[in-house]
Amino acid sequence: MTATVTVHELEARDQKISQVKVFTDRAEVRRLVKVSLKSGVNEVILKNLTQNLFAGSMRVEGRGNATIYDVVVKNSPSSSGDSVSPKIATIRSTLKEEKARLQSIEDRGSIVQKSIENLDKVFGQVGGGLVNPPKEGGSSLNEGTLTSLKNFFDFYGSNSETYREKLRAIETEHREQQEKVRKVEQELNLLQSEQHRNSYSQSAIITLECSQESDAELDIIYQVNNSGWSPSYDIRVDTEKSSMQITYFGKIRQHTNEDWNGAPLVLSTAQPCLGGKIPELGTLEAVFRSRYVHQQAPMVRATPGGGNYALFGAAPSQMVQAQTSPFSARVEPPPPPMEVAVASEVTQNTLSTEFKILREATIPHGTNDHKVTVGIVTLSPKLVHETVPSKNSSAFLTASAINTSELAFLSGDSSVYLNNAFVAKSHLKNVSPGERFTCSLGVDTAIRVEYKPAKKYHEEGGYITKHSANVTEQTIYVKNTRSEQPVLLTIKHHVPRSTDEKIRVKLVSPSATPYDPEKATNESENAEPVEGAKFNSSNNLEWTVKLAPNSSQDLVIKYVVEHPKDETVQYHEKF
């Protein structure tokens, strides 16, 4: 004898959300279901789950005197699937009216078209009678006939023109009405497709068994797509206090076709979309290369020369402080600034970090930008000036700092403020705790850089083996227009790297320290610069000079490239 099954039907959206964990590309929703179980087998049916449910993501955890046997997710008709929405009914009525107007226009056009055809037919018959007059009875033209013909031609001309004007107007009206009908049909099709998609919903059937009546709690956990979060930052640098404050925001988007009402939020840096499968290696076979090799010209990335981009704000030296009169009225101190609620708990997992948001949030379907504050970090940056004059003849003020917080910064957009003035939109790369990073603060107009035309000349030499030497001499003019403080300016410039033993590159000026990989492992390349020239890991020259107030310098970079006389050297920039 089959045991009686007790069925408990519940609406999914009515069950309380106990947590929403938002990943960068999806979200995990946890709902709490309370149910009173009967003795024997019980089926808890959770109806109308969102269609954005990830397949295979449903799992159930429970508390109570019962055993969970299985969990099944299937499509089932939704509660509103059989009814027609009022909006669809209204659009159907509108479409019927627009089609009726279109049919009326077509009828009027048909009548005018028939009138033109009949008029042309009569005109043709009269013309045929004139060309082929009757064989008997003498001439067919007389004074009365000519008068009748003149009257007929006048009648035909005026009426034919009137009918054709009417037909052209009707054709224009017909095209406009056809476009109206097409738009209404398109809107109706979209709504009907959406209703068809919503006519079936996901339902979860949870089978439990208990020995006696008892109350139980079920945690229904599932993942949904069309949701996620992305980081954004406000970076505020104060040059007087030498401080950098980074406000870490999380922007949540939610298009899951369900509302998150009163949901405790957790933002996770885990990225499920990347998966966890280790790539496999195939077999690397060594074979002889074919004698015929197609030579393809390498791609050369064209880069413009110097050029000033938009300038951001004024230099600190150009900022004038307001003078306060000793006779001015007493000013009440301003109220204290508001505090900002940040994430109350940060959990470091093995492969990710989770930020628990302080308060519950309500995020309805269709939300694009629900912003919460993850944390506020205050750092002590080093302010340096950098320029790449071959690309852009501007000096950029850069803040370099070490992330001393426990927060991992994900890659995201940032708004940069210098001394409370907005200077630029930037992009922050991934930064782990304890890692040094740099942030561009925009162009410093007080530092002027001029990239002068390079001098290039050719030499030849050698008694036995002839060789050629290409000499490049580049002059860079730099000036500090500030009158109160010196600055350290780092110039970054290309020096070619040889890829063949027959090509020899020699830096003549300035004298530079070669790159040392062992030393670089102990010292960060983003460390505070010191005066002098050195090569970095990309074989680019980094020349740091100290500019005194109201001073200028001409910096000369000179190098020689030697190669066999019968060979030609090309330069390709690779990133």
XYZ file of C-alpha atoms in Angstrom:
575
model
C 0.000 0.000 0.000
C 1.411 3.408 -1.030
C 2.157 5.773 1.835
C 0.254 9.034 1.905
C 2.319 12.035 0.841
C 1.661 15.370 2.484
C 2.186 18.265 0.056
C 3.159 21.740 1.209
C 2.942 24.340 -1.597
C 4.770 27.589 -0.912
C 5.435 30.688 -2.991
C 9.207 31.143 -3.375
C 9.080 34.932 -3.327
C 7.235 34.940 0.003
C 10.046 33.140 1.795
C 12.422 35.364 3.768
C 15.875 35.974 2.315
C 18.440 35.194 4.985
C 21.470 36.123 2.849
C 22.479 37.191 -0.650
C 26.115 36.548 -1.530
C 26.962 38.585 -4.613
C 29.833 37.474 -6.844
C 31.277 39.453 -9.726
C 29.128 37.617 -12.294
C 26.234 36.061 -10.330
C 24.609 35.886 -6.916
C 23.801 33.157 -4.419
C 20.429 33.560 -2.686
C 19.644 31.831 0.595
C 15.959 31.688 1.621
C 14.603 30.446 4.936
C 11.549 28.171 4.690
C 9.596 27.232 7.830
C 7.197 24.317 7.493
C 5.147 22.097 9.821
C 5.768 18.501 8.760
C 3.335 15.623 9.173
C 4.313 12.128 10.118
C 5.478 10.183 7.066
C 6.553 11.512 3.668
C 6.307 15.260 3.001
C 6.808 17.163 -0.245
C 7.670 20.848 0.051
C 7.004 22.512 -3.317
C 8.624 25.910 -3.726
C 6.785 27.513 -6.653
C 7.664 30.302 -9.069
C 11.416 30.395 -8.679
C 13.106 32.755 -11.126
C 13.951 31.565 -14.629
C 17.449 32.986 -14.075
C 18.247 30.047 -11.793
C 21.587 28.403 -12.595
C 21.099 24.749 -13.479
C 22.460 22.415 -10.828
C 22.996 25.168 -8.238
C 20.038 24.283 -5.961
C 20.894 22.774 -2.616
C 18.956 22.376 0.643
C 20.082 22.367 4.248
C 17.675 21.722 7.127
C 17.170 21.733 10.856
C 14.607 19.523 12.581
C 13.578 15.898 13.153
C 13.369 14.917 9.480
C 15.472 13.407 6.716
C 15.987 15.047 3.304
C 15.694 12.412 0.572
C 15.907 14.315 -2.682
C 15.628 17.747 -4.302
C 14.152 18.097 -7.804
C 13.975 21.299 -9.875
C 11.591 21.333 -12.827
C 9.591 23.664 -15.031
C 5.955 24.127 -14.130
C 3.197 26.508 -15.263
C 3.283 29.764 -13.346
C 0.237 31.072 -11.525
C -0.269 33.862 -14.077
C 0.595 31.871 -17.168
C -2.959 31.353 -18.462
C -4.200 34.915 -18.086
C -3.589 37.706 -20.558
C -2.028 40.793 -19.057
C -4.027 44.054 -19.325
C -1.191 45.627 -21.315
C -1.278 42.876 -23.945
C -5.078 43.179 -24.180
C -4.781 46.941 -24.691
C -2.119 46.564 -27.392
C -4.191 43.899 -29.164
C -7.143 46.313 -29.234
C -4.888 49.091 -30.551
C -3.517 46.779 -33.241
C -7.055 45.893 -34.342
C -7.950 49.592 -34.687
C -4.757 50.393 -36.610
C -5.350 47.490 -39.009
C -8.917 48.713 -39.578
C -7.561 52.168 -40.483
C -5.069 50.537 -42.820
C -7.873 48.586 -44.543
C -9.928 51.786 -44.932
C -6.978 53.509 -46.589
C -6.492 50.541 -48.929
C -10.216 50.676 -49.880
C -10.040 54.399 -50.695
C -6.909 53.784 -52.727
C -8.603 50.984 -54.646
C -11.583 53.244 -55.521
C -9.321 56.033 -56.799
C -7.230 53.517 -58.766
C -10.375 52.129 -60.448
C -11.512 55.667 -61.314
C -8.172 56.383 -62.991
C -8.272 53.094 -64.905
C -11.848 53.719 -66.162
C -11.043 57.297 -67.139
C -7.993 56.129 -69.072
C -10.096 53.402 -70.720
C -12.702 55.932 -71.962
C -9.923 58.227 -73.169
C -8.407 55.345 -75.108
C -11.729 54.451 -76.723
C -12.322 58.050 -77.831
C -8.798 58.318 -79.210
C -9.216 55.051 -81.089
C -12.380 56.308 -82.718
C -10.541 59.374 -83.993
C -7.645 57.417 -85.429
C -9.936 54.850 -87.111
C -13.034 56.799 -88.294
C -16.111 54.942 -89.559
C -15.762 53.650 -93.124
C -19.260 54.621 -94.050
C -20.964 57.940 -93.449
C -18.088 60.271 -94.445
C -15.931 62.246 -92.067
C -16.330 61.661 -88.294
C -15.149 65.186 -87.359
C -17.390 68.220 -87.478
C -17.798 71.383 -85.458
C -20.039 69.696 -82.886
C -17.686 66.745 -82.564
C -14.643 68.977 -82.048
C -16.448 70.955 -79.353
C -17.401 67.725 -77.609
C -13.833 66.447 -77.845
C -12.442 69.678 -76.394
C -14.847 69.466 -73.493
C -13.958 65.828 -72.959
C -10.200 66.494 -73.002
C -10.638 69.315 -70.491
C -12.706 66.995 -68.319
C -10.111 64.226 -68.600
C -7.166 66.501 -67.827
C -8.624 68.073 -64.709
C -10.109 64.854 -63.309
C -7.081 62.682 -64.149
C -4.810 65.126 -62.336
C -7.127 65.282 -59.321
C -7.403 61.486 -59.073
C -3.630 61.001 -59.335
C -2.989 63.592 -56.603
C -5.493 61.759 -54.410
C -3.751 58.456 -55.144
C -0.311 59.836 -54.220
C -1.678 61.214 -50.952
C -3.348 57.898 -50.179
C -0.113 55.999 -50.929
C 1.804 58.252 -48.462
C -0.890 57.750 -45.834
C -0.790 54.004 -46.497
C 2.976 53.811 -45.909
C 2.686 55.773 -42.650
C -0.156 53.558 -41.443
C 1.807 50.428 -42.361
C 4.696 51.686 -40.162
C 2.287 52.264 -37.263
C 0.916 48.737 -37.612
C 4.440 47.311 -37.784
C 5.504 49.060 -34.562
C 2.393 47.920 -32.682
C 2.906 44.345 -33.939
C 6.550 44.454 -32.819
C 5.585 45.661 -29.345
C 2.905 42.991 -29.089
C 5.324 40.245 -30.162
C 7.855 41.312 -27.521
C 5.237 41.294 -24.776
C 3.844 37.950 -25.889
C 7.360 36.453 -25.988
C 8.017 37.726 -22.492
C 4.695 36.351 -21.279
C 5.494 33.026 -22.897
C 8.840 32.933 -21.107
C 7.087 33.724 -17.851
C 4.282 31.232 -18.425
C 6.571 28.548 -17.027
C 8.618 28.951 -13.889
C 11.089 26.873 -11.947
C 9.758 24.883 -9.010
C 11.768 23.011 -6.405
C 10.316 19.803 -4.927
C 11.962 18.761 -1.662
C 11.072 15.326 -0.308
C 11.406 14.773 3.438
C 10.390 12.044 5.836
C 9.823 12.296 9.579
C 8.555 9.867 12.205
C 6.222 12.344 13.919
C 4.746 15.761 13.437
C 7.315 18.500 13.956
C 8.351 21.958 12.797
C 11.373 22.243 10.530
C 13.485 24.960 8.949
C 14.947 24.629 5.467
C 17.694 26.751 3.925
C 17.054 26.891 0.181
C 20.283 27.979 -1.555
C 20.506 28.669 -5.282
C 22.500 30.814 -7.723
C 21.054 33.274 -10.226
C 22.597 34.998 -13.244
C 22.053 38.545 -14.558
C 23.473 39.925 -11.336
C 26.831 40.737 -9.800
C 28.962 43.525 -8.399
C 31.911 45.597 -9.541
C 34.293 47.751 -7.514
C 34.752 51.503 -7.810
C 36.929 53.870 -5.848
C 37.207 57.442 -4.672
C 40.910 58.277 -4.261
C 41.586 61.508 -2.356
C 45.169 62.740 -2.036
C 46.120 65.547 0.340
C 49.547 66.950 -0.536
C 49.789 69.005 2.682
C 49.216 66.027 4.991
C 50.848 63.556 2.576
C 47.900 61.195 2.910
C 45.826 59.123 0.512
C 42.293 58.043 1.412
C 40.711 55.333 -0.712
C 36.974 54.761 -0.351
C 36.141 51.293 -1.628
C 32.624 50.974 -3.120
C 30.733 47.965 -4.402
C 28.216 48.618 -7.199
C 25.535 45.920 -7.351
C 23.414 45.171 -10.415
C 20.283 43.041 -10.147
C 18.186 41.761 -13.087
C 17.085 38.371 -11.762
C 13.283 38.840 -12.072
C 12.929 38.632 -8.299
C 13.207 41.267 -5.598
C 15.704 41.092 -2.769
C 13.722 42.588 0.108
C 15.491 43.154 3.417
C 18.438 41.002 2.370
C 21.704 40.771 4.338
C 24.426 41.311 1.722
C 27.850 39.736 1.347
C 30.172 40.758 -1.498
C 32.635 38.083 -2.576
C 35.740 38.464 -4.720
C 35.475 34.833 -5.868
C 35.030 34.414 -9.629
C 33.073 31.205 -10.351
C 33.109 31.967 -14.077
C 36.853 31.226 -14.249
C 36.367 27.644 -13.133
C 38.927 25.512 -11.339
C 40.258 23.184 -14.011
C 44.031 23.059 -14.442
C 45.038 23.396 -18.120
C 46.543 20.323 -19.742
C 49.813 20.182 -21.655
C 50.105 18.439 -24.983
C 53.296 16.879 -26.371
C 55.887 19.322 -27.688
C 57.460 17.730 -30.768
C 60.647 18.943 -32.459
C 60.471 18.744 -36.262
C 62.452 20.221 -39.155
C 61.117 23.496 -40.419
C 60.043 23.688 -44.046
C 62.546 25.467 -46.308
C 59.835 27.771 -47.603
C 58.936 30.284 -44.933
C 56.457 33.027 -45.655
C 57.900 36.308 -44.398
C 55.212 38.565 -43.026
C 55.952 42.149 -42.163
C 55.608 42.633 -38.417
C 52.987 44.974 -37.112
C 54.395 48.304 -36.013
C 52.377 50.211 -33.502
C 52.227 53.831 -34.565
C 52.373 56.280 -31.717
C 52.017 60.014 -31.903
C 54.702 62.305 -30.690
C 54.370 64.706 -27.861
C 51.140 66.489 -27.303
C 49.467 68.052 -24.333
C 46.330 66.374 -23.149
C 43.666 68.042 -21.033
C 45.117 69.767 -18.041
C 43.587 69.120 -14.679
C 43.314 71.988 -12.208
C 46.039 74.323 -11.075
C 49.383 73.533 -9.530
C 49.595 73.713 -5.761
C 51.755 76.819 -6.121
C 48.937 78.561 -7.967
C 46.401 78.049 -5.215
C 45.786 81.268 -3.267
C 44.510 81.041 0.279
C 41.678 83.337 1.303
C 42.703 86.066 3.709
C 40.518 86.601 6.748
C 39.927 90.145 7.969
C 40.558 90.734 11.712
C 37.310 92.740 11.842
C 35.166 90.031 10.349
C 32.271 88.619 12.345
C 32.806 85.507 14.392
C 32.073 82.393 12.377
C 30.599 79.369 14.075
C 32.658 76.212 13.559
C 31.209 73.922 10.897
C 29.397 70.780 12.025
C 31.495 67.597 12.053
C 31.485 65.536 8.848
C 29.164 62.551 8.670
C 30.613 59.121 9.171
C 30.261 56.553 6.414
C 29.011 53.055 7.184
C 31.463 50.465 5.901
C 31.548 46.681 5.742
C 31.304 45.390 9.305
C 33.257 42.192 8.693
C 35.957 41.102 6.268
C 36.558 37.364 5.903
C 39.704 36.096 4.209
C 39.139 32.722 2.568
C 41.732 30.600 0.826
C 40.901 31.853 -2.675
C 38.705 34.889 -2.055
C 37.700 37.683 0.292
C 34.160 38.328 1.526
C 32.787 41.682 2.696
C 29.736 41.533 4.934
C 27.680 44.707 4.550
C 26.602 46.384 7.779
C 22.865 46.778 7.114
C 20.219 44.810 5.280
C 19.331 46.140 1.842
C 16.337 46.037 -0.466
C 17.393 45.681 -4.109
C 14.483 45.260 -6.535
C 14.718 43.689 -9.966
C 16.004 46.163 -12.557
C 18.590 47.830 -10.327
C 21.746 48.858 -12.194
C 23.776 50.703 -9.574
C 23.144 49.987 -5.889
C 26.246 51.365 -4.177
C 27.506 50.183 -0.793
C 30.738 51.122 0.981
C 33.114 48.216 1.459
C 35.814 50.080 3.357
C 37.877 53.240 3.781
C 41.672 52.943 3.706
C 44.129 55.696 4.650
C 47.674 55.346 3.294
C 50.869 57.403 3.254
C 51.853 57.886 -0.388
C 55.030 59.066 -2.027
C 54.349 61.771 -4.626
C 56.555 61.565 -7.721
C 56.537 63.144 -11.174
C 56.850 61.009 -14.294
C 56.882 61.743 -17.995
C 57.109 59.686 -21.183
C 57.897 62.516 -23.620
C 57.981 60.324 -26.742
C 54.301 59.566 -26.124
C 53.010 62.645 -24.306
C 54.993 65.743 -23.415
C 53.276 66.245 -20.066
C 54.460 65.607 -16.528
C 52.131 63.407 -14.511
C 51.932 63.579 -10.741
C 51.807 60.026 -9.391
C 51.106 58.711 -5.900
C 52.910 55.521 -4.924
C 51.799 53.642 -1.797
C 51.737 50.207 -0.176
C 48.336 48.648 0.563
C 48.730 48.271 4.321
C 45.088 47.250 4.796
C 43.580 43.762 4.769
C 41.372 44.669 1.808
C 42.176 43.295 -1.628
C 41.492 45.924 -4.292
C 39.897 44.483 -7.405
C 40.357 46.050 -10.814
C 37.869 48.899 -11.182
C 37.227 52.510 -12.142
C 38.270 55.285 -9.800
C 37.639 58.993 -9.367
C 40.779 60.858 -8.323
C 40.678 64.009 -6.178
C 43.746 66.127 -5.418
C 43.363 68.517 -2.447
C 39.546 68.086 -2.652
C 39.474 69.014 -6.362
C 38.436 66.433 -8.933
C 41.300 65.875 -11.382
C 40.719 62.686 -13.367
C 38.926 59.429 -13.969
C 41.370 56.571 -13.695
C 41.514 52.797 -13.378
C 42.899 50.894 -10.406
C 44.485 47.512 -11.087
C 44.310 44.474 -8.800
C 46.199 45.199 -5.583
C 46.751 42.572 -2.890
C 47.342 43.432 0.785
C 50.979 44.424 1.279
C 51.504 45.187 -2.422
C 52.798 48.523 -3.727
C 50.721 50.308 -6.370
C 50.705 53.650 -8.173
C 47.900 56.021 -8.994
C 48.103 58.823 -11.550
C 46.818 62.152 -10.218
C 46.737 63.880 -13.576
C 48.941 66.409 -15.363
C 50.987 68.880 -13.311
C 51.042 72.069 -15.389
C 53.860 73.535 -13.272
C 56.329 71.087 -14.863
C 56.988 71.721 -18.536
C 58.492 69.137 -20.882
C 59.562 69.759 -24.484
C 60.510 66.817 -26.706
C 62.846 68.261 -29.330
C 63.444 66.668 -32.749
C 66.037 63.895 -32.581
C 69.391 64.162 -34.342
C 70.254 61.019 -36.287
C 73.384 60.328 -38.325
C 75.140 57.358 -39.887
C 78.771 56.205 -39.655
C 80.702 53.376 -41.313
C 83.974 51.749 -40.269
C 86.057 48.585 -40.082
C 89.039 47.303 -42.104
C 88.209 43.617 -42.508
C 84.567 43.424 -41.449
C 82.636 46.470 -42.496
C 80.044 47.701 -40.032
C 77.544 50.534 -39.821
C 76.668 52.668 -36.814
C 73.410 54.582 -36.390
C 73.693 57.355 -33.810
C 70.584 58.856 -32.196
C 70.777 61.948 -30.032
C 67.571 63.076 -28.315
C 67.276 66.315 -26.326
C 64.508 66.754 -23.744
C 63.961 70.190 -22.204
C 62.411 70.213 -18.701
C 61.499 73.172 -16.496
C 60.114 73.613 -12.983
C 58.023 76.804 -12.865
C 57.357 76.511 -9.136
C 59.077 79.130 -7.008
C 58.977 77.424 -3.606
C 59.938 73.764 -3.887
C 62.131 71.412 -5.924
C 60.714 68.301 -7.570
C 62.040 64.919 -8.626
C 61.141 64.160 -12.233
C 61.588 60.708 -13.804
C 61.918 60.613 -17.590
C 61.140 57.270 -19.224
C 62.570 56.715 -22.696
C 63.315 53.946 -25.186
C 66.795 52.520 -25.621
C 66.747 49.653 -28.172
C 67.413 46.137 -26.941
C 69.441 43.860 -29.189
C 67.885 40.552 -30.232
C 70.911 39.406 -32.243
C 74.600 39.114 -31.348
C 75.492 41.028 -34.533
C 73.549 44.047 -33.274
C 75.345 46.002 -30.544
C 73.660 48.822 -28.633
C 75.710 51.253 -26.569
C 74.303 54.035 -24.387
C 76.627 57.048 -24.614
C 74.674 59.477 -22.437
C 73.704 59.429 -19.621
C 75.648 56.882 -17.597
C 73.020 54.354 -16.443
C 72.988 51.447 -14.004
C 72.127 48.134 -15.744
C 69.088 46.161 -14.627
C 69.853 43.643 -11.871
C 67.171 40.901 -11.564
C 68.434 39.729 -8.163
C 68.307 43.221 -6.711
C 64.886 43.822 -8.261
C 63.416 40.856 -6.363
C 64.262 42.544 -3.076
C 63.402 46.097 -4.085
C 60.157 47.078 -5.773
C 60.473 48.828 -9.116
C 57.793 51.217 -7.864
C 59.964 52.360 -4.961
C 60.592 56.050 -4.438
C 63.000 57.214 -7.157
C 66.452 58.666 -6.479
C 68.569 60.884 -8.679
C 70.364 59.064 -11.468
C 69.717 56.880 -14.509
C 68.979 53.172 -14.599
C 67.495 50.498 -16.864
C 64.283 48.766 -15.832
C 63.172 45.206 -16.589
C 61.866 46.278 -20.031
C 65.287 47.720 -20.975
C 63.818 51.222 -20.904
C 65.833 54.109 -19.499
C 64.495 55.753 -16.323
C 66.344 59.003 -15.687
C 65.480 60.858 -12.474
C 66.618 64.461 -12.102
C 66.084 67.041 -9.376
C 64.676 70.333 -10.620
C 65.268 73.310 -8.352
C 62.564 76.025 -8.153
C 62.395 78.169 -11.290
C 65.060 76.093 -13.030
C 65.376 74.223 -16.303
C 67.650 71.610 -17.865
C 68.450 70.122 -21.259
C 68.677 66.338 -20.914
C 70.525 64.547 -23.728
C 69.953 60.837 -24.393
C 72.449 59.452 -26.909
C 72.936 55.863 -28.049
C 74.698 54.038 -30.886
C 73.436 50.930 -32.717
C 76.171 49.022 -34.601
C 75.428 46.281 -37.143
C 76.906 44.675 -40.296
C 77.026 47.019 -43.252
C 74.841 44.881 -45.511
C 72.049 44.523 -42.915
C 69.184 46.859 -42.051
C 67.937 47.239 -38.478
C 64.237 47.770 -37.782
C 62.680 48.787 -34.472
C 59.433 47.267 -33.196
C 57.747 48.186 -29.926
C 56.414 45.164 -28.043
C 54.358 45.251 -24.839
